PDB file of C-alpha atoms in Angstrom:
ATOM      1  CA  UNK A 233     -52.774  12.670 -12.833  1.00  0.00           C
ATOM      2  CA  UNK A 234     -51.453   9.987 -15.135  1.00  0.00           C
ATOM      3  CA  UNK A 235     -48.982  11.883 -16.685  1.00  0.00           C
ATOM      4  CA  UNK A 236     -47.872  12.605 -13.028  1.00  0.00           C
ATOM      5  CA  UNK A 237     -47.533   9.098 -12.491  1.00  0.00           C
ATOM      6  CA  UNK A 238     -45.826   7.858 -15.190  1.00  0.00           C
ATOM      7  CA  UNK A 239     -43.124  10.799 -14.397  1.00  0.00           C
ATOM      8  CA  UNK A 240     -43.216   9.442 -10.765  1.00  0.00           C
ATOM      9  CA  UNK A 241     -42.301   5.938 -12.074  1.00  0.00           C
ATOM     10  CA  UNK A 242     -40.112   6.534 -14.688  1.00  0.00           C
ATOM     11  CA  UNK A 243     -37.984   8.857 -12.102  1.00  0.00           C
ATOM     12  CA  UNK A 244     -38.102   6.196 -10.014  1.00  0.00           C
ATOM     13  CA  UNK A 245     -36.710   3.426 -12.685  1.00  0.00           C
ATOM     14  CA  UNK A 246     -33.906   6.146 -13.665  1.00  0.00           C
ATOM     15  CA  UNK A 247     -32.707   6.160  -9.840  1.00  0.00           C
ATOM     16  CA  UNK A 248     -32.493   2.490  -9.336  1.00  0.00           C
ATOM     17  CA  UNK A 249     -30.708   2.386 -12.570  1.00  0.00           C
ATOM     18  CA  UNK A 250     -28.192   4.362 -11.438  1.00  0.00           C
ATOM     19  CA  UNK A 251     -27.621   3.146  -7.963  1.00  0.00           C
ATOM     20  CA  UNK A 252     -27.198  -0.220  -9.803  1.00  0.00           C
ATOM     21  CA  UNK A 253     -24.259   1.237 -11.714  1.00  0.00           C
ATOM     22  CA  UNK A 254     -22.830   2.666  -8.720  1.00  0.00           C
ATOM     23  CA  UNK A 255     -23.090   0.111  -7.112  1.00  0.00           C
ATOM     24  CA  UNK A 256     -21.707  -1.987  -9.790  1.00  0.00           C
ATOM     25  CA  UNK A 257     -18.843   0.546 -10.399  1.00  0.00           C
ATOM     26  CA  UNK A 258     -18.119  -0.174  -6.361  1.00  0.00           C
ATOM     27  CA  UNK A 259     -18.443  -3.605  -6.883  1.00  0.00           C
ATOM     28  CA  UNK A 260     -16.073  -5.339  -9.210  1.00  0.00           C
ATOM     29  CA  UNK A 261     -17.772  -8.633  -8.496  1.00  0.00           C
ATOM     30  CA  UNK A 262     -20.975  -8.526 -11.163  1.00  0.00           C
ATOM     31  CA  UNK A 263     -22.785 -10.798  -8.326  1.00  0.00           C
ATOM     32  CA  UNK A 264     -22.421  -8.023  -5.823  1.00  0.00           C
ATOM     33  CA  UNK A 265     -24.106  -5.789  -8.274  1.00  0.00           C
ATOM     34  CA  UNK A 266     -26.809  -3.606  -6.409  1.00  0.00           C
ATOM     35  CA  UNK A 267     -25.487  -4.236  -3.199  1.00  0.00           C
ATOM     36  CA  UNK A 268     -25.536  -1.524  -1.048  1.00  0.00           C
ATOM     37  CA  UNK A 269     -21.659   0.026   0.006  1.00  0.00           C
ATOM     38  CA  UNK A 270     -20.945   0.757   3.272  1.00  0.00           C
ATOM     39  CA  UNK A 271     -17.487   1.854   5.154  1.00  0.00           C
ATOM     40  CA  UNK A 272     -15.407  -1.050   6.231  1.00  0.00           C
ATOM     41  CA  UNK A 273     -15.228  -0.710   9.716  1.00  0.00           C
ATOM     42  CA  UNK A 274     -19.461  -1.476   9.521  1.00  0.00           C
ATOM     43  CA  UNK A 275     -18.714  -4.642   7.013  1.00  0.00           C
ATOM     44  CA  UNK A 276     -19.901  -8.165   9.320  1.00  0.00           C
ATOM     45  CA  UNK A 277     -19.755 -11.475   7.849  1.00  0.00           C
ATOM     46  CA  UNK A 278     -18.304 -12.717   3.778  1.00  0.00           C
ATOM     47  CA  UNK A 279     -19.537 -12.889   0.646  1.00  0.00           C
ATOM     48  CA  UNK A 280     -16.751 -15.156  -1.502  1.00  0.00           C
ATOM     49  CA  UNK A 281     -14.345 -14.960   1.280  1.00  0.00           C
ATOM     50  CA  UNK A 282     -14.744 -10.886   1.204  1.00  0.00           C
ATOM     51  CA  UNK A 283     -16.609  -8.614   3.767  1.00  0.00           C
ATOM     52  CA  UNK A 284     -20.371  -8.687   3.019  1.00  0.00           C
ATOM     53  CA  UNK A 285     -22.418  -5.767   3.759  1.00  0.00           C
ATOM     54  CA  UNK A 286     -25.046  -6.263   6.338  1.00  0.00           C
ATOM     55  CA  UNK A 287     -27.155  -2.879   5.971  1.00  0.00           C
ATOM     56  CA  UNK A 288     -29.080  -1.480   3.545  1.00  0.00           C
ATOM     57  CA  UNK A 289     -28.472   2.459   3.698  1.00  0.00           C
ATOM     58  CA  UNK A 290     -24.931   3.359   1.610  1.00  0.00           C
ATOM     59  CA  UNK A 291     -22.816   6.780   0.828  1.00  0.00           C
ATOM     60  CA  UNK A 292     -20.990   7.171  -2.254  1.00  0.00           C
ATOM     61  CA  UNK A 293     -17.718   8.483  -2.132  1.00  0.00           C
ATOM     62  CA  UNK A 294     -16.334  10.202  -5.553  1.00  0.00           C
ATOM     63  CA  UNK A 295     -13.007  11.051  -4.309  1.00  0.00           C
ATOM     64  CA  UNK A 296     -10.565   8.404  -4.552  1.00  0.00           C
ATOM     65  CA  UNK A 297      -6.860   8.084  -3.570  1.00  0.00           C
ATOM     66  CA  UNK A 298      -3.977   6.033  -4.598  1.00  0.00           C
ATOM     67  CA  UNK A 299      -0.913   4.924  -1.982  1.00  0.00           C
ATOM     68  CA  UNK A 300       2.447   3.562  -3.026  1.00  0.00           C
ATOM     69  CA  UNK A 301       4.414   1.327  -0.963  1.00  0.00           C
ATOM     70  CA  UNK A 302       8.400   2.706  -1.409  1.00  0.00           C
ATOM     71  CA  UNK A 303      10.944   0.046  -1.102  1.00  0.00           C
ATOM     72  CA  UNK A 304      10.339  -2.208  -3.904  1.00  0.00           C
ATOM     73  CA  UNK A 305       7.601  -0.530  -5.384  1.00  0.00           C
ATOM     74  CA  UNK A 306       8.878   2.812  -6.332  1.00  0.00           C
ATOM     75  CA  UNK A 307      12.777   2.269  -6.088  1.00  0.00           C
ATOM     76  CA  UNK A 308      14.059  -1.221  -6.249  1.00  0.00           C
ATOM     77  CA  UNK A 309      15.866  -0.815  -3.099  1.00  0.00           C
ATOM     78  CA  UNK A 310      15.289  -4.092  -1.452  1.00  0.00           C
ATOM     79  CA  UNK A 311      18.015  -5.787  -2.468  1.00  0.00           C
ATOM     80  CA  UNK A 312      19.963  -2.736  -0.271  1.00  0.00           C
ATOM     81  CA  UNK A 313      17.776  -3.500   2.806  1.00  0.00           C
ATOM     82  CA  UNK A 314      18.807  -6.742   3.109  1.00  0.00           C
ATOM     83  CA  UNK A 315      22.639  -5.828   2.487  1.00  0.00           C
ATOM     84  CA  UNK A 316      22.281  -3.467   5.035  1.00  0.00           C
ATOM     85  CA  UNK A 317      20.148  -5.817   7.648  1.00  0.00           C
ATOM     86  CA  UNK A 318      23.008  -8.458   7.162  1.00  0.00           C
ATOM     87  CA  UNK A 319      25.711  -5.961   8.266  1.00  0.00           C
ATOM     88  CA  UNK A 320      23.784  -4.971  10.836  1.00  0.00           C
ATOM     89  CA  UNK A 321      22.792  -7.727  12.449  1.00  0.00           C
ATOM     90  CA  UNK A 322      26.299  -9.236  11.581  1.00  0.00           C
ATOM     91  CA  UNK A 323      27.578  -6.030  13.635  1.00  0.00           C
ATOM     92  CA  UNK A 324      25.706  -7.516  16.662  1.00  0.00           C
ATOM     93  CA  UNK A 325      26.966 -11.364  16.467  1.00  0.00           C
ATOM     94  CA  UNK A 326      24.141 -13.052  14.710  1.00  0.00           C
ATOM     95  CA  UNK A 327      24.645 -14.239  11.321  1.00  0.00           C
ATOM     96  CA  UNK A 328      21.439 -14.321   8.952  1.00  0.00           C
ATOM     97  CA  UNK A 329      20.906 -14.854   4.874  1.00  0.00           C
ATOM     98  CA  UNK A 330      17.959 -12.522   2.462  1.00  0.00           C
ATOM     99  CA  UNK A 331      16.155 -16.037   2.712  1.00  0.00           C
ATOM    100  CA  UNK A 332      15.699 -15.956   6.826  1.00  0.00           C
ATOM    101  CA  UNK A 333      15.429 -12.214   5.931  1.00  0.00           C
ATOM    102  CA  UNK A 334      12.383 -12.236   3.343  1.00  0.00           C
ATOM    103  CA  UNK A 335       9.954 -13.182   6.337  1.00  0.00           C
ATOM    104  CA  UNK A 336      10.697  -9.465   7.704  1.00  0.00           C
ATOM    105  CA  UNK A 337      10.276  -7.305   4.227  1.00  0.00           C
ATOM    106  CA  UNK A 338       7.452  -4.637   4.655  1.00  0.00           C
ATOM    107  CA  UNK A 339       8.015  -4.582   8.517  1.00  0.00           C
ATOM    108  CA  UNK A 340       9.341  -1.692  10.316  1.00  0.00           C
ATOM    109  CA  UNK A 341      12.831  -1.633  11.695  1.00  0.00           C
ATOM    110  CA  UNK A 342      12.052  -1.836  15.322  1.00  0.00           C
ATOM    111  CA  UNK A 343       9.654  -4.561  14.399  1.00  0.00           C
ATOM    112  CA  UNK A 344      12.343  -6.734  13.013  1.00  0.00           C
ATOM    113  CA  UNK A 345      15.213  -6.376  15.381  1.00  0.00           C
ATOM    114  CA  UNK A 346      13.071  -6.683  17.963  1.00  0.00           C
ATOM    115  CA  UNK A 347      12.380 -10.199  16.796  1.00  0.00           C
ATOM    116  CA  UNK A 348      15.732 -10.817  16.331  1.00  0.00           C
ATOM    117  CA  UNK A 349      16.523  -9.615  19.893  1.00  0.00           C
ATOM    118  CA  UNK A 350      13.638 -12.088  21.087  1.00  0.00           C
ATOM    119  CA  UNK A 351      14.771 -15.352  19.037  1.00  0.00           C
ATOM    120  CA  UNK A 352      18.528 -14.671  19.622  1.00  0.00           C
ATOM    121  CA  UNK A 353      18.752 -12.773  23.404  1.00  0.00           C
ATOM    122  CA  UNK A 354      20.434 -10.341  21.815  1.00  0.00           C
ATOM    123  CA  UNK A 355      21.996  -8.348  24.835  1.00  0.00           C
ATOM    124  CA  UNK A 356      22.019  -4.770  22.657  1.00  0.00           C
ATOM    125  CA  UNK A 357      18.769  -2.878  22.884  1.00  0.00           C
ATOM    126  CA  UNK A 358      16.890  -2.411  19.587  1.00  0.00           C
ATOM    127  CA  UNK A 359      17.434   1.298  19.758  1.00  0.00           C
ATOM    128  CA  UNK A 360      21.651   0.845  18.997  1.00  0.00           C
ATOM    129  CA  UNK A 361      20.648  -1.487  16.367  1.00  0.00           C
ATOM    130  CA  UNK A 362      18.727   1.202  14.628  1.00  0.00           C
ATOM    131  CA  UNK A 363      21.194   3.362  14.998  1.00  0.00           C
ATOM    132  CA  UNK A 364      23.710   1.515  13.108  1.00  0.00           C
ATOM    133  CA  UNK A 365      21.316  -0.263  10.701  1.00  0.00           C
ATOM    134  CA  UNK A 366      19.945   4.140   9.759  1.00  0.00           C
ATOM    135  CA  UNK A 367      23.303   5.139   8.911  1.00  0.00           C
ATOM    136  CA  UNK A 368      24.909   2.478   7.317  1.00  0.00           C
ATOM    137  CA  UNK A 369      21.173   3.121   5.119  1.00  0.00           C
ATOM    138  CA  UNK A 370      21.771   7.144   4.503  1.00  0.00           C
ATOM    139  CA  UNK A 371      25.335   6.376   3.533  1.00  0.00           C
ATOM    140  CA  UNK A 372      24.235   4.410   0.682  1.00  0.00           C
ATOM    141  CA  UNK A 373      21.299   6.465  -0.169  1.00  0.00           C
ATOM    142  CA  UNK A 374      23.840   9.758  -0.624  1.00  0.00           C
ATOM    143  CA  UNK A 375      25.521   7.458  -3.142  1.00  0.00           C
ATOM    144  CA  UNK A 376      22.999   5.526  -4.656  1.00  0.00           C
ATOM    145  CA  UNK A 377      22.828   5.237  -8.181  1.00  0.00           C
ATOM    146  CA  UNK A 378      20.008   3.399  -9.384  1.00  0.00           C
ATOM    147  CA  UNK A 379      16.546   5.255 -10.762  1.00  0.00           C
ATOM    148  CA  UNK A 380      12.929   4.936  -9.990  1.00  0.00           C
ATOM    149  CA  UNK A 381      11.358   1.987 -11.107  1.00  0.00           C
ATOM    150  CA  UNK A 382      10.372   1.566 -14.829  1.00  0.00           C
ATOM    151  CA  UNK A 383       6.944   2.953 -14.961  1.00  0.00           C
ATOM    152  CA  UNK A 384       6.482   4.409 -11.840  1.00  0.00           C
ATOM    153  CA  UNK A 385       7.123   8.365 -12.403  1.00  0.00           C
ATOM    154  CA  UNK A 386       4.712   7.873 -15.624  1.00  0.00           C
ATOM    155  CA  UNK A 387       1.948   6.052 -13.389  1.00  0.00           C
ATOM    156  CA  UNK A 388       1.838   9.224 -11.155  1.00  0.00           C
ATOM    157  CA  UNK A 389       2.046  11.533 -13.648  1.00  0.00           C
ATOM    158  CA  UNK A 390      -1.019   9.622 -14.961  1.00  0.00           C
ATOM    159  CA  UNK A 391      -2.843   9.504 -11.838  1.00  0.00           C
ATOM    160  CA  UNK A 392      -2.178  13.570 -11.002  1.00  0.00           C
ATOM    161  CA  UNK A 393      -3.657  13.694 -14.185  1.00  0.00           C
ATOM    162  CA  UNK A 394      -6.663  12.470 -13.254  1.00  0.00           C
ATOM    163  CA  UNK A 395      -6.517  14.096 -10.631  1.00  0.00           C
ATOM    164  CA  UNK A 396      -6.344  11.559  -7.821  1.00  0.00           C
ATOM    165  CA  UNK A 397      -4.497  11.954  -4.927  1.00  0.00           C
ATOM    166  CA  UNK A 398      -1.581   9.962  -3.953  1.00  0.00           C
ATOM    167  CA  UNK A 399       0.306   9.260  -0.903  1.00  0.00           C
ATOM    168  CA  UNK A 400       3.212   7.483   0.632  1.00  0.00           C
ATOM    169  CA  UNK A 401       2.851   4.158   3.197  1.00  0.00           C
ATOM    170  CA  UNK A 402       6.371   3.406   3.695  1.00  0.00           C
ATOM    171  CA  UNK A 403       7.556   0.849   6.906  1.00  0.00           C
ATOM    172  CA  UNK A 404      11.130   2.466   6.275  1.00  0.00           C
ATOM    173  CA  UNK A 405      11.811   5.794   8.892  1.00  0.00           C
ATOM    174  CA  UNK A 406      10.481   9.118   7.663  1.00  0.00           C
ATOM    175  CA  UNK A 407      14.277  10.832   7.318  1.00  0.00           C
ATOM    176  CA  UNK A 408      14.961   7.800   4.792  1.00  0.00           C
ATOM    177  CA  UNK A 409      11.655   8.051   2.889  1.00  0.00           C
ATOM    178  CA  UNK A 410      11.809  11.747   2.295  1.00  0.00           C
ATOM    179  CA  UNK A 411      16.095  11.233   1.638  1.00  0.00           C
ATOM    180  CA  UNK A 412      14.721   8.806  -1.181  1.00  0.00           C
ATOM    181  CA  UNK A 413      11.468  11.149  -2.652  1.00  0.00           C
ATOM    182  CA  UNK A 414      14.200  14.246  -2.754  1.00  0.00           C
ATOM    183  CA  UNK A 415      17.509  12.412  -4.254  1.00  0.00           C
ATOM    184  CA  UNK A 416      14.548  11.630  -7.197  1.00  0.00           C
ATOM    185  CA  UNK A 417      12.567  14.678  -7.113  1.00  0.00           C
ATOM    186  CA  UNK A 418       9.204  12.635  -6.179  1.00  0.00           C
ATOM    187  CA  UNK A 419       7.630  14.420  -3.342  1.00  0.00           C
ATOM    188  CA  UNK A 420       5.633  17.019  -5.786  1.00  0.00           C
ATOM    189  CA  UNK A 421       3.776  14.044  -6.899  1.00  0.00           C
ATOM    190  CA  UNK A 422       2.490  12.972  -2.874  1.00  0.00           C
ATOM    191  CA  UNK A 423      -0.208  14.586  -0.830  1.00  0.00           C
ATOM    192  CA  UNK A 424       1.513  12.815   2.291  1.00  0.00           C
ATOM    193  CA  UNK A 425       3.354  10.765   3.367  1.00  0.00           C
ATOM    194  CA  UNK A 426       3.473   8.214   6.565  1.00  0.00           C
ATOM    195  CA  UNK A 427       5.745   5.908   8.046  1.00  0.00           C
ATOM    196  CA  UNK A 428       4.793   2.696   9.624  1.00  0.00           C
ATOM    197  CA  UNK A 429       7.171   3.655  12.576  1.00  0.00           C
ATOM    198  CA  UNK A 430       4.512   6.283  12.992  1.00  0.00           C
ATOM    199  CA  UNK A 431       1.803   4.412  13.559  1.00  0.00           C
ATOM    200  CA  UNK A 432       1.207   2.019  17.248  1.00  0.00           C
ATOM    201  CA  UNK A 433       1.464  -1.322  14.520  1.00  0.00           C
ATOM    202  CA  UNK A 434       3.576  -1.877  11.746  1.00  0.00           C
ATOM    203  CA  UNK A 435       2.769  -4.611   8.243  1.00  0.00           C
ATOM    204  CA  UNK A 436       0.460  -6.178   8.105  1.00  0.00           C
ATOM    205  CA  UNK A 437      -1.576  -4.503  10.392  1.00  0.00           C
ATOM    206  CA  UNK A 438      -3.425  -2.298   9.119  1.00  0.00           C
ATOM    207  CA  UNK A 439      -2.345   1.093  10.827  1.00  0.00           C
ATOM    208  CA  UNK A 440      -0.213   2.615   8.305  1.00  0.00           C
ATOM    209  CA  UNK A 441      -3.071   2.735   5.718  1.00  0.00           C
ATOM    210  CA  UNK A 442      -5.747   3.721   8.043  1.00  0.00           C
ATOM    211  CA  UNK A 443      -3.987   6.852   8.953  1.00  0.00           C
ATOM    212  CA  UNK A 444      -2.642   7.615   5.425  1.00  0.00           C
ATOM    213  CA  UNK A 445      -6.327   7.100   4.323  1.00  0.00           C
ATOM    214  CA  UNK A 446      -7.568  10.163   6.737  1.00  0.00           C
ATOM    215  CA  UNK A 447      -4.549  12.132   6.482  1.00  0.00           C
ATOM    216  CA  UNK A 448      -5.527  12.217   2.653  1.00  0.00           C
ATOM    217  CA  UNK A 449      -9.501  12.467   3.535  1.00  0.00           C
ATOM    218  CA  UNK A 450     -10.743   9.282   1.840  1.00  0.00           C
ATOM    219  CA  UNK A 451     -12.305   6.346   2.556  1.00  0.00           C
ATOM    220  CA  UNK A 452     -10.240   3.257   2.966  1.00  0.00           C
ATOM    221  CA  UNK A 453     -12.633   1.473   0.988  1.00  0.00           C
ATOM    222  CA  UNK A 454     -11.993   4.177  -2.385  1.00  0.00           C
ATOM    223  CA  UNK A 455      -8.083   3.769  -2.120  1.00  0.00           C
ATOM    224  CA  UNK A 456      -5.836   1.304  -4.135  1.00  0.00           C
ATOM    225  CA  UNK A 457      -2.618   0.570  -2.737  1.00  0.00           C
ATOM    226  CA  UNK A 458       0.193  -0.711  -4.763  1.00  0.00           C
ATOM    227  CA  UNK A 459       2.425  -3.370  -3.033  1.00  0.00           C
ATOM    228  CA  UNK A 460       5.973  -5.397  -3.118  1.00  0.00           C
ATOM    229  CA  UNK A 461       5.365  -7.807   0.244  1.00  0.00           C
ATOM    230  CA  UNK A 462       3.336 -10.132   1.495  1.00  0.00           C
ATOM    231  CA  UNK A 463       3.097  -8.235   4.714  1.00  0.00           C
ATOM    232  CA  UNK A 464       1.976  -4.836   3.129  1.00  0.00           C
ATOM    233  CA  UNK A 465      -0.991  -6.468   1.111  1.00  0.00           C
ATOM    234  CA  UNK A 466      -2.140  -7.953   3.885  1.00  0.00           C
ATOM    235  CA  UNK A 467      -2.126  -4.517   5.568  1.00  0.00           C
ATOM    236  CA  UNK A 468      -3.537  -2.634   2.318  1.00  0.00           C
ATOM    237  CA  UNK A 469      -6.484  -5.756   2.389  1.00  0.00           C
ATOM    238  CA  UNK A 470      -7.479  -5.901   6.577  1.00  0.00           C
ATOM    239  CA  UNK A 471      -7.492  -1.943   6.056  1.00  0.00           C
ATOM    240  CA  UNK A 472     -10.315  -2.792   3.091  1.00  0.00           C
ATOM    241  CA  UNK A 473      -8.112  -1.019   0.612  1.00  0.00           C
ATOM    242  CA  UNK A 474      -8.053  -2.716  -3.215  1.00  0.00           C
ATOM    243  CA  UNK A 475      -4.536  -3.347  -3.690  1.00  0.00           C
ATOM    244  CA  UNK A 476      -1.949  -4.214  -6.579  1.00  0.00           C
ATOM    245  CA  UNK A 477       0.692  -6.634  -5.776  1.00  0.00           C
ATOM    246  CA  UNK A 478       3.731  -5.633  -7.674  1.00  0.00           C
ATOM    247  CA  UNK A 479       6.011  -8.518  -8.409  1.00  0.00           C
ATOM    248  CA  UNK A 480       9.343  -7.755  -7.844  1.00  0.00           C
ATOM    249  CA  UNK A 481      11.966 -10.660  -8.260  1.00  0.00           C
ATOM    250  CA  UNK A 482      14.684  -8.829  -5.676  1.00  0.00           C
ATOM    251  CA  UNK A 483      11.742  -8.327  -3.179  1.00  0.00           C
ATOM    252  CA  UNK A 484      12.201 -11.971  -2.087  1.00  0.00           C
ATOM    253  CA  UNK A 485       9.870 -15.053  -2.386  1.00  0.00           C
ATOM    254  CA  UNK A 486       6.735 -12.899  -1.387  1.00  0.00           C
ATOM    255  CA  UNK A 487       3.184 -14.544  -2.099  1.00  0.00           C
ATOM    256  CA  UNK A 488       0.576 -12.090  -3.289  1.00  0.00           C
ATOM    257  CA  UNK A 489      -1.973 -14.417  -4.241  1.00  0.00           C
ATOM    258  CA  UNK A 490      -4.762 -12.409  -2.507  1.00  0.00           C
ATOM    259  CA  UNK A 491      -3.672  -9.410  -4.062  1.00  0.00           C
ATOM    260  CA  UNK A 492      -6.830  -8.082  -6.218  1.00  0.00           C
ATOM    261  CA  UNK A 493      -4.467  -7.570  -8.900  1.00  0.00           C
ATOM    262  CA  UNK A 494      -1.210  -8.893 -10.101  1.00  0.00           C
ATOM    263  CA  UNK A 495       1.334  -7.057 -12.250  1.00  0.00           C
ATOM    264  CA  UNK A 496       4.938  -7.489 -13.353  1.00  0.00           C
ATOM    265  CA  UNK A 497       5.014  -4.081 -15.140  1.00  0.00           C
ATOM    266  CA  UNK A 498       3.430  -0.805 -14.491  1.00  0.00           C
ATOM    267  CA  UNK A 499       2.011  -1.269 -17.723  1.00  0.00           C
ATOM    268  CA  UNK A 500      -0.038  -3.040 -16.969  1.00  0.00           C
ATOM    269  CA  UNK A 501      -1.605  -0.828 -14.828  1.00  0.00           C
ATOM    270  CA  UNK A 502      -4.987   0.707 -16.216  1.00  0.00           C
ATOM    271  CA  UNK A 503      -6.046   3.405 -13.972  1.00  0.00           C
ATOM    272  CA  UNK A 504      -9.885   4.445 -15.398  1.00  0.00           C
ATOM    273  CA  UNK A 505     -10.363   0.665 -15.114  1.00  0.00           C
ATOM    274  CA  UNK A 506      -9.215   0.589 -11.367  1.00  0.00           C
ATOM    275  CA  UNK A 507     -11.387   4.215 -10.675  1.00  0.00           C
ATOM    276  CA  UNK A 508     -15.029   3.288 -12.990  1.00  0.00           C
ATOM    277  CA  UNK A 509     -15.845   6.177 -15.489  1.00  0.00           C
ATOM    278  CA  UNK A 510     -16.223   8.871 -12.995  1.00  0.00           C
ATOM    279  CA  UNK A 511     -12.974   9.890 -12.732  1.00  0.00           C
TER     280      UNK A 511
END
């Protein structure tokens, strides 16, 4: 009987244990240690201006799943965007700069003229504006002669090592995402891919990773996204995604601050450190 209870407690010890680690591995912040995880969508309150857990029953999730922004993130194609919005929206009568533009960058294309129609009273309707804006885009991309982004194509070859699934979140139109993956041969590395004009809200709501987040089968809470804009970490964060806030000088004066991480190289990317020792 008292060897029976000494197993009983030592088993006991050995579970709390590891639900501490779990829990730890869950929670970067050592203070949240042994806090019980829960899906976002049940998270109430804060704890250090971050949603604080109000239950005590929790589900670990081993899979995990890594998204990547496009423009700015994997190629540096910003810079193109806002040639191509000045054009445009020069096309229509209303003169703008990449500084009145930088507001807009990680917003879909119907987002953004639409504002434009708003402020100006623009008398065209949005959908001739896209028009013009797509193809003066795919006329570029057939010609386009810059590469992937230093880094990038060795970061996913990294994380399909590891097996961890990756996925697209792009606000740009599906025809120019995949015309982008296929000019580089990139779409062997993606599980899916989703465009925010697919979703009912663009960046920095938090549609687009949502849906990429079931499409791929994880929980938003086990994904990292990697970012170029202000408005796509703020998506990536009110989804309760981690997320990397890659700072790109042609993406624009974009403040990441409350990005979990900052990085002005791939490089400086460790993925087992982002993932815990399960991976």
């Amino acid at each position: 009987m008292i060897t029976d209870t000494l197993a009983a407690n030592a088993l006991s010890g050995a579970i709390k244990d590891s639900s501490m680690l779990l829990s730890f591995m869950f929670n970067p912040d050592p203070e949240m240690a042994g806090t019980p995880i829960e899906p976002a969508a049940q998270r109430t309150g804060t704890y250090k201006g971050k949603p604080a857990s109000t239950g005590r029953s929790w589900r670990i999730n081993m899979e995990h799943a890594f998204i990547f922004d496009m423009d700015g993130v994997i190629i540096d194609s910003e810079p193109i965007h806002f040639d191509v919005d000045i054009r445009t929206l020069g096309h229509f009568g209303v003169e703008t700069n990449e500084q009145e533009l930088e507001r807009f960058v990680g917003m879909t294309n119907p987002e953004m003229l639409g504002i434009f129609k708003q402020e100006r009273n623009l008398p065209h309707t949005v959908e001739e504006m896209i028009e013009y804006q797509l193809n003066l885009k795919m006329n570029i991309l057939k010609n386009l002669e810059i590469e992937p982004i230093a880094g990038v194509v060795a970061l996913m070859e990294q994380l399909r090592e590891m097996n961890i699934p990756m996925a697209v979140a792009s606000s740009s139109p599906r025809v120019f995402i995949e015309g982008v993956l296929g000019k580089f041969g990139l779409s062997r590395f993606f599980k899916t891919v989703v465009s925010g004009e697919e979703v009912p809200k663009g960046k920095p709501a938090p549609d687009i990773y949502l849906e990429t987040a079931k499409q791929l089968g994880v929980q938003p809470q086990h994904c990292v996204v990697l970012e170029d804009s202000r408005n796509g970490m703020l998506a990536a964060k009110t989804a309760g995604m981690r997320c990397i806030g890659y700072l790109n000088p042609n993406s624009g004066n974009q403040d990441l601050a409350e990005a979990d991480l900052q990085v002005r190289s791939y490089d400086e990317i460790r993925v087992r450190e982002l993932f815990g020792n399960d991976l």
